[in-house]
Tab-separated table of C-alpha atoms and ligand atoms in Angstrom:
chain	number	residue	atom	x	y	z
A	18	MET	CA	-5.722	-15.738	-32.968
A	19	ASP	CA	-9.005	-14.205	-33.441
A	20	TYR	CA	-11.569	-14.452	-30.675
A	21	LYS	CA	-15.349	-13.928	-30.693
A	22	LYS	CA	-17.469	-12.738	-27.818
A	23	SER	CA	-18.863	-16.223	-27.339
A	24	ASP	CA	-15.299	-17.592	-26.816
A	25	LEU	CA	-15.081	-15.791	-23.542
A	26	ALA	CA	-15.859	-17.763	-20.397
A	27	ILE	CA	-17.916	-14.835	-18.999
A	28	ASN	CA	-20.230	-15.465	-22.120
A	29	GLY	CA	-20.250	-19.367	-21.621
A	30	GLY	CA	-17.069	-20.194	-23.523
A	31	PRO	CA	-14.375	-22.524	-22.148
A	32	LYS	CA	-12.200	-21.294	-19.272
A	33	ALA	CA	-8.591	-20.439	-20.382
A	34	LYS	CA	-7.245	-21.352	-16.876
A	35	THR	CA	-8.454	-24.428	-15.333
A	36	THR	CA	-6.018	-24.943	-12.362
A	37	PRO	CA	-6.842	-23.219	-8.967
A	38	ASN	CA	-5.057	-19.826	-8.265
A	39	ILE	CA	-2.085	-20.038	-6.060
A	40	PRO	CA	-2.169	-17.490	-3.197
A	41	MET	CA	0.531	-14.831	-3.154
A	42	PHE	CA	2.733	-15.819	-0.216
A	43	PRO	CA	6.051	-16.358	-2.353
A	44	GLY	CA	8.172	-17.196	0.770
A	45	GLY	CA	5.357	-18.315	3.034
A	46	LEU	CA	4.333	-21.238	0.782
A	47	GLU	CA	8.025	-22.353	0.738
A	48	ILE	CA	8.105	-22.830	4.499
A	49	GLY	CA	9.464	-26.367	5.110
A	50	GLU	CA	12.141	-28.467	6.790
A	51	GLU	CA	14.802	-25.767	6.701
A	52	GLU	CA	12.586	-23.269	8.741
A	53	LYS	CA	11.636	-26.130	11.176
A	54	ARG	CA	15.257	-27.080	11.742
A	55	GLU	CA	16.280	-23.394	12.494
A	56	VAL	CA	13.453	-22.857	14.803
A	57	MET	CA	13.927	-26.209	16.584
A	58	GLU	CA	17.587	-25.293	17.266
A	59	VAL	CA	16.479	-22.017	18.945
A	60	LEU	CA	13.902	-23.891	20.995
A	61	ASP	CA	16.247	-26.682	21.987
A	62	ALA	CA	18.841	-24.250	23.201
A	63	LYS	CA	16.146	-22.189	24.847
A	64	TRP	CA	17.760	-19.156	23.263
A	65	LEU	CA	14.865	-16.899	22.326
A	66	PHE	CA	16.533	-13.582	22.989
A	67	ARG	CA	19.459	-12.568	20.894
A	68	TYR	CA	21.612	-11.201	23.675
A	69	TYR	CA	21.382	-13.911	26.392
A	70	GLY	CA	20.096	-17.438	27.334
A	71	PRO	CA	20.861	-20.266	29.701
A	72	LYS	CA	24.023	-21.192	27.840
A	73	GLU	CA	26.031	-19.566	24.962
A	74	PHE	CA	24.391	-20.124	21.569
A	75	PRO	CA	25.086	-18.396	18.223
A	76	SER	CA	22.357	-15.826	17.675
A	77	LYS	CA	20.097	-16.466	14.560
A	78	VAL	CA	19.416	-12.837	14.398
A	79	LYS	CA	22.983	-11.959	14.131
A	80	LYS	CA	23.597	-14.594	11.555
A	81	LEU	CA	20.748	-13.235	9.527
A	82	GLU	CA	22.254	-9.707	9.735
A	83	GLU	CA	25.659	-10.899	8.614
A	84	ALA	CA	24.158	-12.914	5.667
A	85	TYR	CA	22.152	-10.014	4.562
A	86	ALA	CA	24.974	-7.584	4.812
A	87	GLU	CA	27.128	-9.811	2.551
A	88	TYR	CA	24.222	-10.412	0.125
A	89	LEU	CA	23.601	-6.728	-0.292
A	90	GLY	CA	27.318	-5.702	-0.364
A	91	VAL	CA	26.931	-3.359	2.580
A	92	LYS	CA	28.861	-3.110	5.799
A	93	HIS	CA	25.883	-3.503	8.303
A	94	CYS	CA	22.519	-4.966	8.561
A	95	LEU	CA	20.265	-4.644	11.724
A	96	ALA	CA	17.212	-6.865	12.085
A	97	VAL	CA	14.176	-5.306	13.573
A	98	ASN	CA	10.499	-6.341	14.073
A	99	SER	CA	8.903	-4.683	11.010
A	100	CYS	CA	9.729	-2.611	8.034
A	101	THR	CA	7.636	0.202	9.664
A	102	SER	CA	10.103	-0.011	12.559
A	103	ALA	CA	13.128	-0.084	10.092
A	104	LEU	CA	11.759	3.126	8.322
A	105	ILE	CA	11.255	4.914	11.745
A	106	THR	CA	14.627	3.727	12.867
A	107	GLY	CA	16.279	4.745	9.675
A	108	LEU	CA	14.780	8.209	9.678
A	109	ASN	CA	15.891	8.696	13.283
A	110	ALA	CA	19.386	7.375	12.434
A	111	VAL	CA	19.820	9.977	9.730
A	112	GLY	CA	18.788	12.647	12.204
A	113	ILE	CA	15.388	13.728	11.080
A	114	GLU	CA	13.949	16.822	13.036
A	115	PRO	CA	10.459	17.923	13.694
A	116	GLY	CA	9.360	19.965	10.545
A	117	ASP	CA	11.859	18.366	8.118
A	118	GLU	CA	10.192	17.386	4.944
A	119	VAL	CA	10.430	13.792	3.605
A	120	ILE	CA	9.358	13.187	-0.072
A	121	VAL	CA	7.392	9.971	-0.306
A	122	SER	CA	5.874	8.178	-3.207
A	123	SER	CA	2.140	8.514	-3.852
A	124	TYR	CA	1.790	4.814	-4.521
A	125	THR	CA	3.030	2.810	-1.607
A	126	PHE	CA	1.526	1.024	1.418
A	127	PHE	CA	0.550	3.641	4.048
A	128	ALA	CA	3.320	2.474	6.415
A	129	SER	CA	5.985	4.441	4.402
A	130	VAL	CA	4.119	7.692	5.168
A	131	ALA	CA	3.163	6.634	8.739
A	132	SER	CA	6.780	6.202	9.495
A	133	VAL	CA	7.623	9.767	8.433
A	134	VAL	CA	4.881	11.072	10.697
A	135	ALA	CA	6.026	8.736	13.533
A	136	ALA	CA	9.464	10.230	13.159
A	137	LYS	CA	7.767	13.741	13.554
A	138	ALA	CA	8.573	14.831	10.096
A	139	VAL	CA	6.265	16.268	7.394
A	140	PRO	CA	5.435	13.974	4.428
A	141	VAL	CA	5.421	15.569	0.952
A	142	ILE	CA	3.848	13.254	-1.613
A	143	ALA	CA	5.480	12.853	-5.052
A	144	GLU	CA	3.838	11.498	-8.214
A	145	VAL	CA	4.691	8.053	-9.754
A	146	ASP	CA	5.389	7.680	-13.461
A	147	LYS	CA	4.547	4.892	-15.790
A	148	SER	CA	6.813	2.382	-13.777
A	149	LEU	CA	4.565	3.212	-10.709
A	150	THR	CA	7.734	4.277	-8.857
A	151	MET	CA	8.809	7.898	-8.030
A	152	ASP	CA	8.492	10.492	-10.884
A	153	ILE	CA	12.044	12.029	-10.676
A	154	GLU	CA	10.979	15.385	-12.108
A	155	ASP	CA	8.076	15.671	-9.645
A	156	VAL	CA	10.401	14.875	-6.716
A	157	GLU	CA	12.782	17.680	-7.906
A	158	LYS	CA	9.932	20.041	-8.078
A	159	LYS	CA	8.927	19.281	-4.473
A	160	ILE	CA	12.358	19.873	-2.870
A	161	THR	CA	12.314	22.878	-0.647
A	162	SER	CA	14.667	24.470	1.829
A	163	ARG	CA	13.124	22.172	4.490
A	164	THR	CA	13.514	18.918	2.568
A	165	LYS	CA	15.879	16.445	4.380
A	166	VAL	CA	15.067	12.967	3.082
A	167	ILE	CA	13.955	11.397	-0.199
A	168	LEU	CA	12.059	8.040	0.598
A	169	PRO	CA	11.797	6.130	-2.714
A	170	VAL	CA	9.732	2.963	-2.631
A	171	HIS	CA	10.550	0.079	-4.774
A	172	MET	CA	6.908	-0.711	-5.323
A	173	ARG	CA	5.526	-4.186	-6.257
A	174	GLY	CA	8.886	-5.442	-7.273
A	175	MET	CA	9.921	-2.539	-9.523
A	176	PRO	CA	13.316	-0.845	-8.790
A	177	VAL	CA	13.207	3.006	-8.549
A	178	ARG	CA	15.761	4.699	-10.836
A	179	MET	CA	18.198	5.020	-7.984
A	180	ASP	CA	21.045	6.667	-10.146
A	181	LYS	CA	18.705	9.704	-10.661
A	182	ILE	CA	17.488	9.675	-6.960
A	183	MET	CA	21.179	9.587	-5.732
A	184	GLU	CA	22.057	12.389	-8.136
A	185	LEU	CA	19.234	14.549	-6.911
A	186	ALA	CA	20.080	13.829	-3.332
A	187	LYS	CA	23.738	14.666	-3.928
A	188	ASN	CA	22.850	17.965	-5.660
A	189	HIS	CA	20.492	19.074	-2.923
A	190	ASP	CA	22.457	17.581	0.186
A	191	LEU	CA	19.655	15.223	1.088
A	192	LYS	CA	19.523	11.831	2.690
A	193	VAL	CA	18.010	8.866	1.055
A	194	VAL	CA	15.981	6.072	3.004
A	195	GLU	CA	15.033	3.296	0.568
A	196	ASP	CA	11.809	1.404	1.227
A	197	VAL	CA	12.388	-2.099	-0.085
A	198	ALA	CA	9.628	-3.801	1.683
A	199	GLN	CA	8.003	-5.206	-1.462
A	200	SER	CA	11.119	-5.825	-3.464
A	201	ASN	CA	13.465	-7.858	-1.469
A	202	GLY	CA	16.073	-9.531	-3.820
A	203	GLY	CA	15.742	-6.837	-6.473
A	204	SER	CA	18.512	-4.728	-8.036
A	205	TYR	CA	19.099	-1.658	-10.175
A	206	ARG	CA	21.857	-1.851	-12.945
A	207	GLY	CA	23.413	-4.697	-11.077
A	208	LYS	CA	23.412	-3.263	-7.573
A	209	LYS	CA	21.220	-4.617	-4.924
A	210	LEU	CA	18.171	-2.531	-3.811
A	211	GLY	CA	18.682	-1.216	-0.374
A	212	SER	CA	22.436	-0.623	-0.927
A	213	PHE	CA	22.089	2.673	-2.812
A	214	GLY	CA	20.693	5.084	-0.096
A	215	ASP	CA	21.973	6.109	3.278
A	216	VAL	CA	19.706	3.498	4.801
A	217	GLY	CA	17.663	0.629	3.247
A	218	CYS	CA	14.543	-0.831	4.902
A	219	PHE	CA	13.104	-4.272	4.192
A	220	SER	CA	10.003	-6.170	5.301
A	221	LEU	CA	9.746	-9.841	6.253
A	222	GLN	CA	5.829	-9.622	6.907
A	223	PHE	CA	3.990	-12.657	5.705
A	224	HIS	CA	2.934	-11.345	2.341
A	225	LYS	CA	6.496	-10.421	1.300
A	226	VAL	CA	8.996	-12.058	-1.032
A	227	VAL	CA	10.506	-13.992	1.987
A	228	THR	CA	9.061	-13.942	5.447
A	229	SER	CA	9.121	-14.646	9.225
A	230	GLY	CA	5.594	-13.550	9.651
A	231	GLU	CA	6.660	-10.169	10.813
A	232	GLY	CA	10.170	-8.635	10.701
A	233	GLY	CA	12.378	-6.095	9.072
A	234	ILE	CA	15.936	-5.365	8.195
A	235	ILE	CA	17.953	-2.178	8.120
A	236	SER	CA	21.013	-1.898	5.821
A	237	THR	CA	23.690	0.708	5.756
A	238	ASP	CA	27.258	1.308	4.786
A	239	ASN	CA	27.744	3.963	7.340
A	240	ASP	CA	29.191	3.080	10.778
A	241	LEU	CA	27.578	6.141	12.459
A	242	LEU	CA	24.124	5.467	11.058
A	243	TYR	CA	24.402	1.827	12.067
A	244	THR	CA	25.389	2.633	15.568
A	245	ARG	CA	22.418	5.294	15.854
A	246	ALA	CA	20.089	2.673	14.372
A	247	GLN	CA	21.464	0.139	17.031
A	248	ALA	CA	20.748	2.722	19.836
A	249	TYR	CA	17.117	3.709	18.553
A	250	HIS	CA	15.887	0.172	17.968
A	251	ASP	CA	17.087	-1.143	21.287
A	252	VAL	CA	16.391	1.568	23.877
A	253	ALA	CA	19.832	3.180	23.649
A	254	ALA	CA	21.540	-0.032	22.737
A	255	CYS	CA	20.497	-1.242	26.089
A	256	TRP	CA	21.385	-4.935	25.527
A	257	ARG	CA	24.272	-4.693	23.225
A	258	LYS	CA	27.430	-6.323	24.388
A	259	ASP	CA	29.437	-3.254	24.842
A	260	ARG	CA	26.690	-1.127	25.957
A	261	PHE	CA	28.740	0.687	28.649
A	262	ALA	CA	31.656	1.372	26.535
A	263	PRO	CA	32.432	5.053	26.047
A	264	PRO	CA	30.598	6.342	22.896
A	265	GLU	CA	32.709	6.037	19.788
A	266	PHE	CA	30.684	8.796	17.937
A	267	GLU	CA	29.135	11.967	18.938
A	268	GLY	CA	25.385	11.506	18.832
A	269	GLU	CA	25.323	7.778	19.302
A	270	ILE	CA	23.471	7.682	22.763
A	271	PHE	CA	19.914	8.916	23.118
A	272	PHE	CA	16.454	7.762	23.926
A	273	GLY	CA	15.246	4.824	21.824
A	274	VAL	CA	12.411	2.296	21.621
A	275	ASN	CA	12.339	-1.525	21.425
A	276	PHE	CA	12.069	-2.693	17.821
A	277	ARG	CA	14.226	-5.835	18.328
A	278	MET	CA	13.787	-9.032	16.318
A	279	SER	CA	13.179	-12.232	18.333
A	280	GLU	CA	15.329	-15.367	17.721
A	281	LEU	CA	12.328	-17.240	16.586
A	282	CYS	CA	11.761	-14.654	13.741
A	283	GLY	CA	15.502	-14.680	13.091
A	284	ALA	CA	15.578	-18.422	12.794
A	285	VAL	CA	12.647	-18.389	10.159
A	286	ALA	CA	14.096	-15.427	8.351
A	287	LEU	CA	17.555	-17.187	8.152
A	288	ALA	CA	16.069	-20.275	6.425
A	289	GLN	CA	13.817	-18.031	4.037
A	290	PHE	CA	16.774	-15.928	3.204
A	291	GLY	CA	18.518	-19.133	1.772
A	292	LYS	CA	15.492	-19.424	-0.649
A	293	LEU	CA	15.342	-15.676	-1.680
A	294	ASP	CA	17.255	-15.909	-4.974
A	295	ASN	CA	15.388	-18.968	-6.283
A	296	ILE	CA	11.980	-17.426	-5.490
A	297	VAL	CA	12.868	-14.324	-7.324
A	298	LYS	CA	14.235	-16.258	-10.317
A	299	ALA	CA	10.906	-18.254	-10.433
A	300	MET	CA	8.730	-15.136	-10.458
A	301	GLN	CA	10.998	-13.550	-13.099
A	302	ARG	CA	10.715	-16.663	-15.291
A	303	ASN	CA	6.896	-16.727	-14.884
A	304	LYS	CA	6.569	-13.019	-15.670
A	305	ARG	CA	8.737	-13.446	-18.796
A	306	LEU	CA	6.717	-16.274	-20.082
A	307	ILE	CA	3.542	-14.462	-19.719
A	308	LYS	CA	4.807	-11.255	-21.212
A	309	GLU	CA	6.506	-12.993	-24.066
A	310	LYS	CA	3.158	-14.504	-25.233
A	311	ILE	CA	1.058	-11.341	-24.873
A	312	LYS	CA	3.338	-8.722	-26.351
A	313	GLY	CA	2.012	-6.776	-29.265
A	314	ILE	CA	-1.642	-7.044	-28.319
A	315	ARG	CA	-3.322	-4.023	-29.740
A	316	GLY	CA	-4.551	-1.633	-27.097
A	317	LEU	CA	-2.757	-3.223	-24.208
A	318	ASP	CA	0.111	-1.404	-22.628
A	319	PHE	CA	2.432	-2.366	-19.718
A	320	ARG	CA	3.924	-0.897	-16.613
A	321	GLU	CA	7.303	0.420	-17.547
A	322	VAL	CA	10.194	-1.813	-16.318
A	323	THR	CA	13.100	0.290	-15.115
A	324	ASP	CA	15.508	-2.715	-15.064
A	325	GLU	CA	14.519	-5.997	-16.503
A	326	GLU	CA	17.111	-7.993	-14.533
A	327	GLY	CA	16.392	-6.231	-11.296
A	328	ASP	CA	12.550	-6.386	-11.370
A	329	VAL	CA	11.492	-8.845	-8.614
A	330	ALA	CA	8.504	-9.652	-10.860
A	331	VAL	CA	5.930	-10.066	-8.080
A	332	CYS	CA	3.151	-9.003	-10.400
A	333	LEU	CA	2.158	-7.948	-13.982
A	334	ILE	CA	0.538	-4.721	-14.375
A	335	MET	CA	-1.100	-3.810	-17.643
A	336	TYR	CA	-2.677	-0.467	-18.647
A	337	LEU	CA	-5.931	-0.266	-20.559
A	338	PRO	CA	-6.721	2.711	-22.780
A	339	GLU	CA	-9.485	3.915	-20.415
A	340	SER	CA	-10.545	3.377	-16.825
A	341	ALA	CA	-14.109	2.837	-17.821
A	342	ILE	CA	-13.280	-0.669	-19.214
A	343	VAL	CA	-11.096	-1.829	-16.237
A	344	GLU	CA	-14.109	-3.599	-14.403
A	345	GLY	CA	-15.368	-5.441	-17.492
A	346	PHE	CA	-11.879	-6.560	-18.227
A	347	THR	CA	-11.043	-7.782	-14.872
A	348	LYS	CA	-14.406	-9.518	-14.539
A	349	ALA	CA	-13.818	-11.264	-17.880
A	350	LEU	CA	-10.340	-12.397	-16.681
A	351	ASN	CA	-11.843	-13.663	-13.422
A	352	ALA	CA	-14.275	-15.669	-15.421
A	353	GLU	CA	-11.374	-17.059	-17.433
A	354	GLY	CA	-10.044	-18.407	-14.024
A	355	VAL	CA	-7.373	-15.565	-13.594
A	356	GLU	CA	-7.246	-13.682	-10.404
A	357	ALA	CA	-6.919	-10.204	-11.709
A	358	GLY	CA	-8.106	-6.913	-10.272
A	359	GLY	CA	-8.078	-3.072	-10.940
A	360	ILE	CA	-5.777	-0.911	-8.722
A	361	TYR	CA	-7.482	2.278	-8.194
A	362	ASN	CA	-11.206	2.648	-7.704
A	363	LYS	CA	-12.351	5.749	-5.926
A	364	GLY	CA	-15.227	3.816	-4.173
A	365	VAL	CA	-12.918	0.993	-2.902
A	366	PRO	CA	-10.495	1.953	-0.064
A	367	ASP	CA	-6.944	0.742	-0.652
A	368	TRP	CA	-4.186	1.890	1.673
A	369	HIS	CA	-1.638	1.753	-1.026
A	370	ILE	CA	-2.927	4.753	-2.865
A	371	TYR	CA	-2.477	8.304	-1.394
A	372	ALA	CA	-5.959	9.345	-2.312
A	373	HIS	CA	-7.288	6.814	0.230
A	374	TRP	CA	-5.006	7.935	2.998
A	375	LYS	CA	-7.758	9.620	5.085
A	376	MET	CA	-5.279	9.983	8.106
A	377	LEU	CA	-3.030	12.174	5.848
A	378	MET	CA	-5.839	14.189	4.306
A	379	GLU	CA	-7.288	14.921	7.640
A	380	LYS	CA	-4.067	14.882	9.471
A	381	LEU	CA	-5.434	12.546	12.058
A	382	MET	CA	-3.035	12.059	15.067
A	383	PRO	CA	-3.635	10.105	18.228
A	384	SER	CA	-3.436	13.371	20.198
A	385	LYS	CA	-4.981	16.569	19.058
A	386	ARG	CA	-1.769	18.474	19.371
A	387	GLY	CA	1.691	17.360	18.492
A	388	CYS	CA	4.243	17.198	15.701
A	389	PRO	CA	4.282	17.290	12.862
A	390	PHE	CA	0.880	18.707	11.983
A	391	ASN	CA	0.045	20.953	14.878
A	392	CYS	CA	3.306	21.843	16.377
A	393	PRO	CA	5.354	25.135	16.854
A	394	LEU	CA	8.564	23.249	15.796
A	395	SER	CA	6.983	22.337	12.350
A	396	PRO	CA	4.861	25.249	11.127
A	397	ASN	CA	4.940	23.736	7.666
A	398	GLY	CA	3.018	20.890	9.035
A	399	SER	CA	-0.032	22.987	9.588
A	400	GLU	CA	0.495	24.889	6.326
A	401	ILE	CA	0.747	21.934	4.012
A	402	GLN	CA	-2.643	20.673	2.617
A	403	TYR	CA	-3.022	17.155	1.251
A	404	THR	CA	-5.900	16.714	-1.251
A	405	GLU	CA	-7.222	13.607	-3.088
A	406	ASP	CA	-6.379	15.111	-6.371
A	407	MET	CA	-2.801	16.378	-5.671
A	408	CYS	CA	-1.121	13.692	-7.743
A	409	PRO	CA	-3.432	13.385	-10.861
A	410	ASN	CA	-0.841	11.480	-12.985
A	411	THR	CA	-0.720	8.688	-10.283
A	412	LEU	CA	-4.456	8.321	-10.406
A	413	ASP	CA	-4.582	8.360	-14.186
A	414	TRP	CA	-1.906	5.408	-14.322
A	415	LEU	CA	-3.573	3.453	-11.427
A	416	GLU	CA	-7.163	3.750	-12.632
A	417	ARG	CA	-6.225	2.280	-15.909
A	418	SER	CA	-4.332	-0.621	-14.335
A	419	VAL	CA	-5.037	-4.311	-14.301
A	420	HIS	CA	-2.909	-6.242	-11.759
A	421	ILE	CA	-2.078	-10.019	-11.687
A	422	ASP	CA	-0.012	-11.551	-8.984
A	423	ILE	CA	2.842	-13.838	-10.139
A	424	PRO	CA	3.364	-16.603	-7.623
A	425	PRO	CA	6.661	-18.312	-7.906
A	426	GLN	CA	5.034	-21.627	-7.440
A	427	MET	CA	3.262	-21.452	-10.851
A	428	THR	CA	4.088	-23.896	-13.539
A	429	GLU	CA	4.980	-22.967	-17.129
A	430	ASN	CA	1.612	-24.339	-18.191
A	431	GLU	CA	-0.275	-22.100	-15.783
A	432	CYS	CA	1.617	-19.064	-17.092
A	433	GLU	CA	0.618	-20.022	-20.567
A	434	GLN	CA	-3.005	-20.330	-19.545
A	435	ILE	CA	-2.895	-16.826	-17.931
A	436	ALA	CA	-1.455	-15.445	-21.258
A	437	THR	CA	-4.217	-17.181	-23.199
A	438	ALA	CA	-6.776	-15.613	-20.829
A	439	ILE	CA	-5.290	-12.161	-21.424
A	440	GLU	CA	-5.222	-12.781	-25.234
A	441	LYS	CA	-8.847	-13.916	-25.295
A	442	VAL	CA	-10.261	-10.980	-23.181
A	443	SER	CA	-7.977	-8.364	-25.019
A	444	GLY	CA	-8.999	-9.752	-28.372
A	445	VAL	CA	-12.675	-9.165	-27.574
A	446	LEU	CA	-12.824	-6.080	-25.367
A	447	LEU	CA	-9.981	-4.006	-26.580
B	502	LIG	C1	6.035	-0.430	0.590
B	502	LIG	C2	5.912	-0.822	1.983
B	502	LIG	N1	6.505	-0.205	2.930
B	502	LIG	C3	6.427	-0.443	4.197
B	502	LIG	C4	5.700	-1.554	4.680
B	502	LIG	C5	5.590	-1.865	6.044
B	502	LIG	O1	6.140	-3.189	6.314
B	502	LIG	P1	5.785	-4.010	7.777
B	502	LIG	O2	4.365	-4.562	7.602
B	502	LIG	O3	6.985	-5.010	7.852
B	502	LIG	O4	5.888	-2.932	8.795
B	502	LIG	C6	4.962	-2.280	3.748
B	502	LIG	C7	4.170	-3.513	4.116
B	502	LIG	O5	3.273	-3.894	3.484
B	502	LIG	C8	5.064	-1.885	2.366
B	502	LIG	O6	4.416	-2.562	1.370
């Protein structure tokens, strides 16, 4: 259909989308009777701590761990209080040392990088490609004799090409810690995300696919890594039932922290877990409906999908030919009633883009000295320099991006309205 300037809502034409926008809390908006029932069971039993209470009660956290392990097809899951905790625990479980280098994605929430620093390792930032996940060639270029871990991030629902990452890791004898915070329920070539690497780390924070407000999960197939993660997340496995048993593995007992999940979170997470697949299916259906209607629009390109079936489909990302038109394009979409936004704008801070990570650029630590940036044990930490232009391809993709959330609660009709808005605005502005 041909559109004229005057058809656009921004110029006084009729709006393409007339229903209110649904906020992006995919699991959060589904909280209902199931969550209430699980939480009430915990409260009625006065069993708020997984390891003890007034009388025996089956731990919700343990149930959650077992359900997740079965779902992912891995031997072990361990619930923690956030994905940041999961990443720090995972890095410690694989035996990260001060000065070891961890290759992280340039487009991720800052927590992925903060976890590396918290584990006293040196982050090395790799470019993303058109899929906005790790650029495998750039990762390979950044491997040095100090590299210990690759930390791929399945960003905004999109699976990283895990076959390539695992091959690289094998060839260079590296560990892999997957960040699945934003892509719970996704898969790559039929295998669940979080089941490829040595360790997988999930988030249950409120904005995520399913949620318990805060929370995280660690997955692993490896008995030793699981035992080490147990020890780290629970001050040397302090409360575990067999905590005084002789160690089964060398290197299983050491100082740890308290990253345990509470039974209240476990109860909510367990109910939400039961809804995960349907939430993902709804987002995938919605994204398919929109994309089907707007394919072939001249001048409009899309984020590359690495795996159509495995994409969690939390958002639609379109690339415009030039960054200069992003603002006008998103404003026109907003006027049509669609909540769209650009991703990278130099003047607008966003902690998902490496160029805005001031703490990394300036190596800002809570104390002036200390690993990894100013520490005799990690001389590479003081040598490495981070600059705003160190990943130019990432910035090029992101500054030409237009982003639209895909809530699972949207109806078919609302998806069609979004597609019509994109058609209208592209027809006039591209
Ligand atoms: C990619 C990514 N990694 C890690 C995290 C940290 O998760 P949490 O808030 O559960 O610590 C987030 C949270 O937004 C994230 O988006």
